[in-house]
């Protein structure tokens, strides 16, 4: 099998690339996905998000023991189906802060400043509320549907926003617009009450193009190299048959922040000591491959409701689940049409900061008070009404790495994020919990609040830290493990055109190329990276925009 381009990974980035590269009928494209088709029923239902974890559509990775967290191993869900994590995530559409991208450019990556990337955000977006928002920042003709939750909303979302205002957090109706800071309703990748994944938006409409071949249940084993040039891939099919595919022009890795570096290392591109230990022949010593792992973390400030039937917990009761499912099946309305999240606030823990460093996710559901609930398994959640504020560390200073467990490509990668090993991360997260507690105790929640139940004791920072140790979870936003940078930076894996340094015909286009993590959920930035990456692959001129106002 020979193609012009081979894309490894049909996740958020891979689906975009397949669409854009195959738009020219003279270009042949192979898209290879280890998971199966996205036919699982729950993939369509926004509220069924947590039903997808630890299933066949989830890689189900785990970290190494975390020394700062009493040696806890942290669960790392990753989408394993067409659409990747866009098919299994909470559907939040968050671009981040202008300065995140200006930082990338300042690190020696021309073309990646905010004014450079904004046109690519706009290109992908079809915003249902376009006429109500600032057109300088939004699109209405892109494939990806973005919307506020219009089919269903609990009264708790309004209570959260009112409580934010009462504690000094101003209202912001569009955190993807001129300013990020403030509190507002979430924007989601949902359409007509159904999840709108990258597969649904970018791949399904064009999947029958004769110049596009999509292989599912095809696990890539390595990139084939010849004289420092990528010539194709080797993969194993669901029938356990090893096959090869040849690329005339380029191989593009879009396997995500864990598996793109793993594939590079399995192919002999990576830190020589890591490769030697795993028994992999070194073809290119690249010390930065797998390094620079960054991720977002959150913990919960959970409250019990004084009223019944108003939170998502109510719909976890079997009879109520059936009613909600019936409403979704008949009309695509009701509580099944929403993400587990409803509202959000981007805040600063210190006023002199140049951008928010804390994100308060708000969900109209709670997880109980005994720390035994599995955040990623709704079947373990209580059915009593409640709500939760999740203070999220946006700019962690703790940095980890991805390595190899062995030379076996079917083994999971070794994931060592080193969570909260930097003292500043602990301090900032404790402050974030205190700010979340201020919101939880504000009068806006008065009609609905029975009591704050976690943390059970917040009389001191030590008690808050004990709470964090027990309930901290990843938001599963890993990035940075194939970071872009200049030739002067030996830890840079790709250049500003996303080409792997020292290897011709090989690019990485996904979350792993971010040199620093963005200030918010990562799916929208990954789709932007793929939009821009497609233009880079095709040698097109950068897209321009009149959208020059700053996100501040």
Coordinates of C-alpha atoms in Angstrom, one line a residue:
X1 CA 0.0 0.0 0.0
X2 CA 1.4 3.3 -1.0
X3 CA 0.0 6.8 -0.3
X4 CA 1.2 10.4 -0.5
X5 CA 0.5 10.9 3.2
X6 CA 0.1 8.5 6.1
X7 CA -1.6 9.9 9.3
X8 CA -1.2 7.8 12.4
X9 CA -4.1 8.3 14.8
X10 CA -7.7 9.3 13.9
X11 CA -8.2 11.5 17.0
X12 CA -8.9 15.2 17.1
X13 CA -5.9 16.1 15.0
X14 CA -5.9 13.1 12.7
X15 CA -9.5 13.7 11.6
X16 CA -8.9 17.3 10.7
X17 CA -5.7 16.4 8.8
X18 CA -7.5 13.6 6.9
X19 CA -10.2 16.1 5.8
X20 CA -7.9 18.9 4.8
X21 CA -5.2 16.9 3.1
X22 CA -7.6 14.7 1.1
X23 CA -9.5 17.8 -0.2
X24 CA -7.2 17.7 -3.2
X25 CA -8.3 14.6 -5.2
X26 CA -4.8 14.3 -6.5
X27 CA -3.4 13.6 -3.0
X28 CA -3.9 10.1 -1.5
X29 CA -4.2 9.8 2.2
X30 CA -4.1 6.8 4.6
X31 CA -5.6 7.4 8.1
X32 CA -4.7 4.6 10.6
X33 CA -6.5 4.2 13.9
X34 CA -5.8 1.6 16.5
X35 CA -9.4 1.7 17.9
X36 CA -12.6 0.7 16.2
X37 CA -15.3 2.7 14.5
X38 CA -17.2 5.2 16.7
X39 CA -20.4 3.2 16.6
X40 CA -20.9 2.7 20.3
X41 CA -24.3 4.1 21.2
X42 CA -23.1 6.1 24.2
X43 CA -20.6 8.1 22.1
X44 CA -23.5 10.2 20.8
X45 CA -25.0 11.0 24.2
X46 CA -23.3 14.0 25.9
X47 CA -24.4 13.0 29.4
X48 CA -23.0 9.5 28.9
X49 CA -19.4 10.8 28.9
X50 CA -18.3 8.9 32.1
X51 CA -19.9 5.7 30.7
X52 CA -17.1 5.6 28.1
X53 CA -14.1 5.3 30.5
X54 CA -12.6 1.8 31.1
X55 CA -14.4 0.4 28.1
X56 CA -13.2 -0.7 24.6
X57 CA -13.1 2.9 23.4
X58 CA -10.6 3.9 26.2
X59 CA -6.9 3.1 26.2
X60 CA -7.1 3.1 30.0
X61 CA -3.6 4.1 30.8
X62 CA -2.2 4.6 34.3
X63 CA 0.6 6.7 35.6
X64 CA 3.6 5.6 37.6
X65 CA 3.2 6.1 41.4
X66 CA 3.1 9.8 42.3
X67 CA 5.6 10.6 45.1
X68 CA 3.8 13.8 46.0
X69 CA 0.4 12.0 46.2
X70 CA 1.2 9.2 48.6
X71 CA 2.3 7.1 45.7
X72 CA -1.1 7.0 44.1
X73 CA -1.3 5.8 40.5
X74 CA -3.5 8.1 38.5
X75 CA -6.0 6.9 35.8
X76 CA -5.4 8.4 32.3
X77 CA -8.3 7.8 30.0
X78 CA -7.6 8.2 26.3
X79 CA -10.0 7.9 23.4
X80 CA -9.5 4.7 21.4
X81 CA -11.9 5.1 18.5
X82 CA -12.5 7.4 15.5
X83 CA -12.4 10.9 16.9
X84 CA -10.0 9.9 19.8
X85 CA -10.6 12.0 22.9
X86 CA -13.1 14.3 21.1
X87 CA -15.3 11.2 21.1
X88 CA -14.9 10.6 24.8
X89 CA -14.2 13.9 26.5
X90 CA -16.5 16.3 28.3
X91 CA -17.0 18.4 25.1
X92 CA -15.8 21.7 26.6
X93 CA -14.7 24.1 23.9
X94 CA -12.0 26.3 25.4
X95 CA -9.2 28.0 23.4
X96 CA -7.0 29.3 26.2
X97 CA -5.5 32.7 26.7
X98 CA -3.9 34.9 24.1
X99 CA -0.6 35.0 26.0
X100 CA -0.4 31.2 25.8
X101 CA 0.2 31.4 22.1
X102 CA 2.4 34.5 22.2
X103 CA 4.6 32.6 24.6
X104 CA 5.0 29.9 22.0
X105 CA 6.1 32.4 19.4
X106 CA 8.5 34.0 21.9
X107 CA 10.1 30.6 22.5
X108 CA 11.3 30.7 18.9
X109 CA 8.2 29.4 17.0
X110 CA 7.2 32.0 14.4
X111 CA 3.7 31.8 13.2
X112 CA 2.3 30.5 16.5
X113 CA 1.4 33.7 18.2
X114 CA -2.3 34.4 19.0
X115 CA -2.8 36.6 15.9
X116 CA -1.4 33.8 13.8
X117 CA -3.5 31.0 15.2
X118 CA -6.8 32.8 15.6
X119 CA -7.7 32.4 11.9
X120 CA -7.4 28.6 12.4
X121 CA -9.7 28.6 15.4
X122 CA -12.2 30.5 13.3
X123 CA -11.8 28.3 10.3
X124 CA -12.8 25.1 12.1
X125 CA -15.8 26.6 14.0
X126 CA -19.5 26.8 13.4
X127 CA -20.8 28.7 16.4
X128 CA -24.6 28.4 16.8
X129 CA -24.6 31.7 18.7
X130 CA -22.4 33.6 16.2
X131 CA -24.9 36.5 15.9
X132 CA -24.8 37.0 19.7
X133 CA -21.0 37.0 20.0
X134 CA -18.1 39.2 18.7
X135 CA -17.6 38.1 15.1
X136 CA -13.9 39.0 15.4
X137 CA -13.3 35.8 17.3
X138 CA -15.7 33.3 16.0
X139 CA -16.6 31.3 12.9
X140 CA -19.9 30.3 11.4
X141 CA -18.9 28.2 8.4
X142 CA -16.5 25.6 9.8
X143 CA -17.2 21.9 10.3
X144 CA -17.1 21.9 14.1
X145 CA -20.4 22.8 15.9
X146 CA -19.9 24.9 19.0
X147 CA -22.8 26.0 21.2
X148 CA -23.9 26.9 24.7
X149 CA -26.2 24.2 26.3
X150 CA -29.5 25.2 24.8
X151 CA -31.5 22.1 25.2
X152 CA -31.3 21.8 29.0
X153 CA -29.8 23.7 32.0
X154 CA -30.2 23.3 35.7
X155 CA -30.8 26.3 38.0
X156 CA -27.5 25.5 39.7
X157 CA -25.6 27.0 36.7
X158 CA -27.2 30.4 37.4
X159 CA -26.5 30.0 41.1
X160 CA -22.8 29.4 40.4
X161 CA -22.6 32.5 38.2
X162 CA -24.4 34.6 40.8
X163 CA -22.1 33.3 43.5
X164 CA -19.0 34.1 41.4
X165 CA -20.2 37.7 41.0
X166 CA -20.8 38.0 44.8
X167 CA -17.2 36.9 45.4
X168 CA -15.6 39.4 43.0
X169 CA -15.5 37.3 39.8
X170 CA -17.0 39.3 37.1
X171 CA -19.3 37.8 34.4
X172 CA -17.9 36.9 31.1
X173 CA -20.3 35.7 28.5
X174 CA -17.6 34.6 26.0
X175 CA -14.3 33.3 27.4
X176 CA -13.2 32.5 23.8
X177 CA -13.7 36.2 22.9
X178 CA -11.9 39.4 23.7
X179 CA -11.1 38.4 27.3
X180 CA -10.8 35.0 29.1
X181 CA -11.0 36.1 32.7
X182 CA -14.4 35.8 34.4
X183 CA -17.3 33.5 34.8
X184 CA -19.8 32.2 32.2
X185 CA -21.6 29.3 30.7
X186 CA -19.5 26.6 29.0
X187 CA -19.3 26.4 25.2
X188 CA -19.5 22.8 24.0
X189 CA -18.9 20.7 20.8
X190 CA -22.5 19.5 20.8
X191 CA -25.0 19.6 17.9
X192 CA -28.8 18.9 18.0
X193 CA -28.4 17.3 21.5
X194 CA -25.6 15.0 20.3
X195 CA -21.8 15.0 20.8
X196 CA -20.1 16.6 17.8
X197 CA -16.7 15.0 17.8
X198 CA -13.8 15.6 15.3
X199 CA -14.9 12.3 13.6
X200 CA -18.4 13.5 13.2
X201 CA -17.4 17.0 12.1
X202 CA -14.4 16.4 9.9
X203 CA -14.2 12.7 9.0
X204 CA -17.7 11.4 8.4
X205 CA -18.7 14.0 5.8
X206 CA -15.7 13.1 3.6
X207 CA -15.0 9.5 4.5
X208 CA -16.1 8.2 1.1
X209 CA -13.6 10.3 -0.8
X210 CA -11.8 7.9 -3.2
X211 CA -8.4 9.3 -2.3
X212 CA -8.9 8.7 1.4
X213 CA -8.4 5.3 3.0
X214 CA -9.3 4.8 6.7
X215 CA -8.1 1.7 8.6
X216 CA -9.5 1.0 12.0
X217 CA -8.2 -1.6 14.5
X218 CA -4.8 -1.1 13.0
X219 CA -2.1 -0.6 15.7
X220 CA 1.0 1.2 14.4
X221 CA 4.2 -0.5 15.6
X222 CA 6.8 1.8 14.2
X223 CA 7.7 4.4 11.6
X224 CA 9.9 2.9 8.9
X225 CA 13.1 4.9 8.4
X226 CA 15.7 4.8 5.6
X227 CA 18.8 7.1 5.7
X228 CA 17.1 9.6 8.2
X229 CA 13.9 9.7 6.1
X230 CA 10.5 8.3 7.1
X231 CA 9.3 6.0 4.3
X232 CA 6.2 4.5 5.9
X233 CA 4.8 2.6 8.8
X234 CA 4.5 -0.9 10.1
X235 CA 1.2 -1.8 11.8
X236 CA -0.6 -4.8 13.1
X237 CA -4.3 -5.5 12.2
X238 CA -7.1 -6.8 14.4
X239 CA -6.4 -10.2 12.9
X240 CA -2.8 -9.9 14.3
X241 CA -1.3 -9.6 10.9
X242 CA 1.7 -7.3 10.4
X243 CA 1.6 -5.1 7.4
X244 CA 3.4 -2.1 6.0
X245 CA 2.3 1.1 4.2
X246 CA 4.6 3.4 2.2
X247 CA 4.5 7.2 2.2
X248 CA 5.6 9.0 -0.9
X249 CA 5.7 12.4 0.9
X250 CA 5.3 12.3 4.6
X251 CA 4.3 10.3 7.7
X252 CA 2.4 12.3 10.2
X253 CA 2.1 11.2 13.9
X254 CA -1.2 12.4 15.5
X255 CA -1.3 9.7 18.2
X256 CA -1.4 12.1 21.1
X257 CA 0.9 13.3 23.9
X258 CA 1.5 9.7 25.2
X259 CA 1.7 7.7 22.0
X260 CA 3.3 10.0 19.5
X261 CA 6.5 10.1 21.6
X262 CA 6.1 6.3 22.3
X263 CA 6.0 5.7 18.5
X264 CA 9.1 7.9 17.9
X265 CA 11.0 5.9 20.5
X266 CA 9.8 2.6 19.2
X267 CA 11.1 3.7 15.8
X268 CA 14.6 4.5 17.3
X269 CA 14.1 8.3 17.6
X270 CA 14.5 9.4 21.2
X271 CA 16.8 9.6 24.2
X272 CA 19.5 7.1 23.6
X273 CA 19.6 5.9 27.2
X274 CA 15.8 5.3 27.2
X275 CA 16.0 3.4 23.9
X276 CA 19.0 1.3 25.1
X277 CA 17.2 0.2 28.3
X278 CA 14.1 -0.9 26.3
X279 CA 16.2 -2.8 23.7
X280 CA 15.5 -0.4 20.8
X281 CA 18.2 0.3 18.3
X282 CA 19.0 4.0 18.3
X283 CA 18.6 5.6 14.9
X284 CA 18.4 9.2 16.0
X285 CA 19.4 10.4 19.5
X286 CA 16.7 13.0 20.3
X287 CA 16.8 13.7 24.1
X288 CA 13.6 15.7 24.1
X289 CA 11.3 13.0 22.9
X290 CA 8.8 12.1 25.7
X291 CA 10.1 14.9 28.0
X292 CA 8.2 18.1 29.0
X293 CA 5.0 16.3 29.9
X294 CA 2.5 18.8 31.4
X295 CA -1.1 18.3 32.5
X296 CA -4.0 20.0 34.3
X297 CA -5.1 18.8 37.7
X298 CA -8.3 19.4 39.7
X299 CA -9.9 18.6 43.0
X300 CA -13.4 19.0 44.2
X301 CA -15.4 21.3 46.4
X302 CA -18.6 19.4 46.7
X303 CA -22.0 20.4 48.2
X304 CA -25.3 18.7 49.0
X305 CA -28.5 20.3 47.7
X306 CA -31.4 21.3 49.9
X307 CA -33.8 20.6 47.0
X308 CA -34.5 17.3 45.2
X309 CA -34.5 16.7 41.5
X310 CA -32.4 19.6 40.3
X311 CA -28.9 18.1 39.9
X312 CA -27.5 15.5 37.6
X313 CA -27.3 13.0 40.5
X314 CA -31.1 12.8 40.4
X315 CA -30.9 11.4 36.9
X316 CA -28.5 8.6 38.0
X317 CA -31.4 6.7 39.6
X318 CA -32.4 3.9 37.2
X319 CA -36.0 5.1 36.6
X320 CA -34.9 8.6 36.0
X321 CA -32.1 7.5 33.7
X322 CA -34.8 5.7 31.6
X323 CA -37.0 8.8 31.5
X324 CA -34.0 11.0 30.5
X325 CA -32.9 8.5 27.8
X326 CA -36.5 8.4 26.4
X327 CA -36.5 12.2 26.1
X328 CA -33.2 12.1 24.3
X329 CA -34.2 9.3 21.9
X330 CA -37.5 11.0 21.1
X331 CA -36.5 14.7 20.9
X332 CA -32.8 15.1 21.6
X333 CA -33.8 17.2 24.6
X334 CA -33.5 17.0 28.3
X335 CA -30.7 16.1 30.8
X336 CA -29.0 13.7 28.4
X337 CA -28.2 16.5 26.0
X338 CA -25.6 18.2 28.2
X339 CA -22.1 17.6 29.2
X340 CA -21.4 16.8 32.9
X341 CA -20.2 20.5 33.0
X342 CA -22.3 23.6 32.9
X343 CA -20.4 26.7 33.8
X344 CA -16.8 27.9 34.3
X345 CA -14.7 30.7 35.8
X346 CA -11.2 31.7 34.9
X347 CA -9.6 33.4 37.8
X348 CA -6.2 34.6 39.2
X349 CA -5.1 33.5 42.6
X350 CA -2.9 36.6 42.7
X351 CA -4.0 39.9 41.3
X352 CA -0.6 40.8 39.7
X353 CA -0.6 37.8 37.4
X354 CA -0.8 38.5 33.6
X355 CA -3.5 35.8 33.0
X356 CA -5.8 33.4 34.9
X357 CA -3.9 30.5 36.6
X358 CA -7.0 28.8 38.0
X359 CA -10.1 27.4 36.2
X360 CA -13.2 26.6 38.2
X361 CA -15.2 23.9 36.4
X362 CA -18.7 23.7 37.7
X363 CA -20.8 20.6 37.4
X364 CA -24.4 20.1 38.7
X365 CA -23.4 16.8 40.4
X366 CA -21.4 15.7 43.4
X367 CA -19.3 12.7 44.3
X368 CA -20.2 12.1 48.0
X369 CA -17.9 12.7 50.9
X370 CA -16.1 9.4 51.6
X371 CA -13.5 9.6 48.7
X372 CA -14.5 6.2 47.4
X373 CA -16.3 7.4 44.3
X374 CA -14.6 6.8 41.0
X375 CA -14.8 10.1 39.2
X376 CA -14.6 8.2 35.9
X377 CA -17.5 5.8 36.6
X378 CA -20.9 7.3 37.1
X379 CA -22.3 4.0 38.4
X380 CA -20.3 4.7 41.6
X381 CA -21.8 8.2 42.1
X382 CA -24.5 8.9 44.7
X383 CA -28.0 9.6 43.6
X384 CA -28.6 12.4 46.2
X385 CA -28.7 15.8 44.7
X386 CA -25.6 18.0 44.9
X387 CA -23.0 20.0 42.9
X388 CA -19.3 20.4 42.6
X389 CA -16.8 23.2 41.9
X390 CA -13.5 21.8 40.5
X391 CA -10.5 24.2 41.0
X392 CA -8.1 23.4 38.2
X393 CA -4.4 24.2 38.1
X394 CA -3.9 25.9 34.7
X395 CA -0.1 26.5 34.5
X396 CA 1.6 23.8 36.5
X397 CA 5.3 24.0 37.1
X398 CA 5.6 20.3 37.7
X399 CA 6.9 18.5 34.6
X400 CA 7.1 14.8 33.8
X401 CA 7.9 12.5 31.0
X402 CA 6.8 9.6 28.8
X403 CA 9.0 6.6 28.4
X404 CA 9.0 3.0 27.2
X405 CA 8.2 0.0 29.3
X406 CA 9.7 -2.3 26.6
X407 CA 10.3 -2.6 22.9
X408 CA 6.8 -4.2 22.5
X409 CA 4.6 -1.7 20.7
X410 CA 1.5 -3.2 22.2
X411 CA 2.7 -2.3 25.7
X412 CA 1.3 0.9 27.3
X413 CA 3.8 3.8 27.5
X414 CA 5.4 4.6 30.8
X415 CA 3.8 7.7 32.1
X416 CA 5.5 9.7 34.8
X417 CA 3.9 13.2 35.1
X418 CA 5.5 14.1 38.5
X419 CA 2.2 15.7 39.7
X420 CA 2.5 18.4 42.3
X421 CA 6.3 17.9 42.8
X422 CA 6.8 21.6 42.5
X423 CA 5.9 23.5 45.7
X424 CA 4.3 26.4 43.8
X425 CA 1.7 24.0 42.3
X426 CA 0.7 22.9 45.8
X427 CA 0.4 26.5 47.0
X428 CA -1.6 27.7 44.0
X429 CA -4.0 24.7 44.2
X430 CA -4.7 25.3 47.9
X431 CA -5.5 28.9 47.1
X432 CA -7.8 27.7 44.3
X433 CA -9.6 25.5 46.7
X434 CA -10.1 28.4 49.1
X435 CA -11.5 30.6 46.3
X436 CA -13.8 27.7 45.2
X437 CA -15.0 27.5 48.9
X438 CA -15.8 31.2 48.8
X439 CA -18.0 30.7 45.8
X440 CA -19.6 27.5 47.3
X441 CA -20.5 29.4 50.5
X442 CA -21.8 32.6 48.7
X443 CA -25.4 33.6 48.9
X444 CA -26.1 32.7 45.3
X445 CA -26.2 29.1 46.2
X446 CA -28.4 29.9 49.3
X447 CA -31.7 28.5 47.9
X448 CA -30.0 25.2 46.9
X449 CA -27.2 24.6 49.4
X450 CA -27.7 22.2 52.2
X451 CA -24.0 22.1 53.2
X452 CA -20.5 22.0 51.8
X453 CA -19.4 18.4 52.3
X454 CA -15.9 18.3 50.9
X455 CA -13.4 19.2 52.0
X456 CA -14.9 18.3 55.4
X457 CA -12.5 20.5 57.2
X458 CA -11.0 23.6 55.6
X459 CA -9.8 25.3 58.7
X460 CA -6.2 25.2 57.7
X461 CA -4.1 24.7 54.6
X462 CA -2.9 21.4 56.0
X463 CA -6.5 20.1 56.1
X464 CA -7.1 21.3 52.5
X465 CA -3.9 19.6 51.4
X466 CA -5.1 16.3 53.0
X467 CA -8.3 16.7 50.9
X468 CA -6.3 17.3 47.8
X469 CA -4.2 14.2 48.4
X470 CA -7.4 12.1 48.5
X471 CA -9.4 13.6 45.7
X472 CA -6.9 15.1 43.2
X473 CA -7.5 13.9 39.6
X474 CA -6.1 14.7 36.2
X475 CA -8.3 16.6 33.8
X476 CA -6.5 14.4 31.2
X477 CA -5.0 17.2 29.2
X478 CA -1.5 15.9 28.6
X479 CA 0.7 17.9 26.3
X480 CA 4.2 18.9 25.4
X481 CA 6.1 15.6 24.9
X482 CA 7.3 16.4 21.4
X483 CA 7.6 20.1 21.9
X484 CA 8.3 22.5 19.1
X485 CA 11.3 24.8 19.3
X486 CA 14.5 26.0 17.7
X487 CA 17.6 24.1 16.6
X488 CA 19.4 25.7 19.5
X489 CA 17.1 23.9 22.0
X490 CA 18.2 20.3 22.1
X491 CA 15.0 19.3 23.8
X492 CA 12.8 20.6 20.9
X493 CA 11.5 17.6 19.0
X494 CA 9.9 19.4 16.1
X495 CA 10.5 22.8 14.4
X496 CA 7.8 25.5 14.0
X497 CA 6.6 23.7 10.8
X498 CA 6.1 20.6 13.1
X499 CA 8.8 18.6 11.2
X500 CA 10.8 16.2 13.4
X501 CA 14.3 17.6 13.7
X502 CA 16.8 15.5 11.9
X503 CA 14.3 13.2 10.1
X504 CA 12.9 14.1 6.7
X505 CA 9.3 13.3 5.8
X506 CA 8.1 13.0 9.4
X507 CA 5.9 15.4 11.3
X508 CA 4.1 15.4 14.6
X509 CA 0.8 17.2 14.7
X510 CA -1.1 16.9 18.0
X511 CA -1.1 18.1 21.6
X512 CA 2.5 16.8 22.1
X513 CA 4.0 19.7 20.1
X514 CA 2.8 22.4 22.6
X515 CA 5.9 23.8 24.2
X516 CA 3.8 25.0 27.2
X517 CA 0.3 24.0 28.2
X518 CA -2.6 26.3 27.4
X519 CA -4.8 27.9 30.0
X520 CA -7.9 25.8 29.5
X521 CA -9.2 22.5 28.1
X522 CA -7.0 21.3 25.3
X523 CA -9.4 19.9 22.6
X524 CA -10.0 23.2 20.7
X525 CA -6.3 24.0 20.6
X526 CA -5.5 20.6 19.2
X527 CA -8.0 21.1 16.4
X528 CA -6.4 24.5 15.7
X529 CA -2.9 22.9 15.6
X530 CA -4.2 20.4 13.1
X531 CA -5.8 23.1 11.0
X532 CA -2.6 25.1 10.9
X533 CA -0.6 21.9 10.5
X534 CA -2.5 20.9 7.4
X535 CA -1.6 24.2 5.8
X536 CA 2.1 23.7 6.7
X537 CA 2.1 20.2 5.2
X538 CA 0.5 21.5 2.0
X539 CA 2.9 24.5 1.8
X540 CA 0.1 27.1 1.9
X541 CA 0.5 30.6 3.0
X542 CA -0.5 31.4 6.6
X543 CA -4.2 32.4 6.9
X544 CA -4.7 36.0 7.8
X545 CA -7.4 37.6 9.9
X546 CA -8.6 41.1 10.9
X547 CA -9.1 39.7 14.4
X548 CA -6.2 41.6 16.0
X549 CA -7.8 42.6 19.3
X550 CA -6.1 41.0 22.3
X551 CA -7.5 38.4 24.6
X552 CA -6.5 39.8 27.9

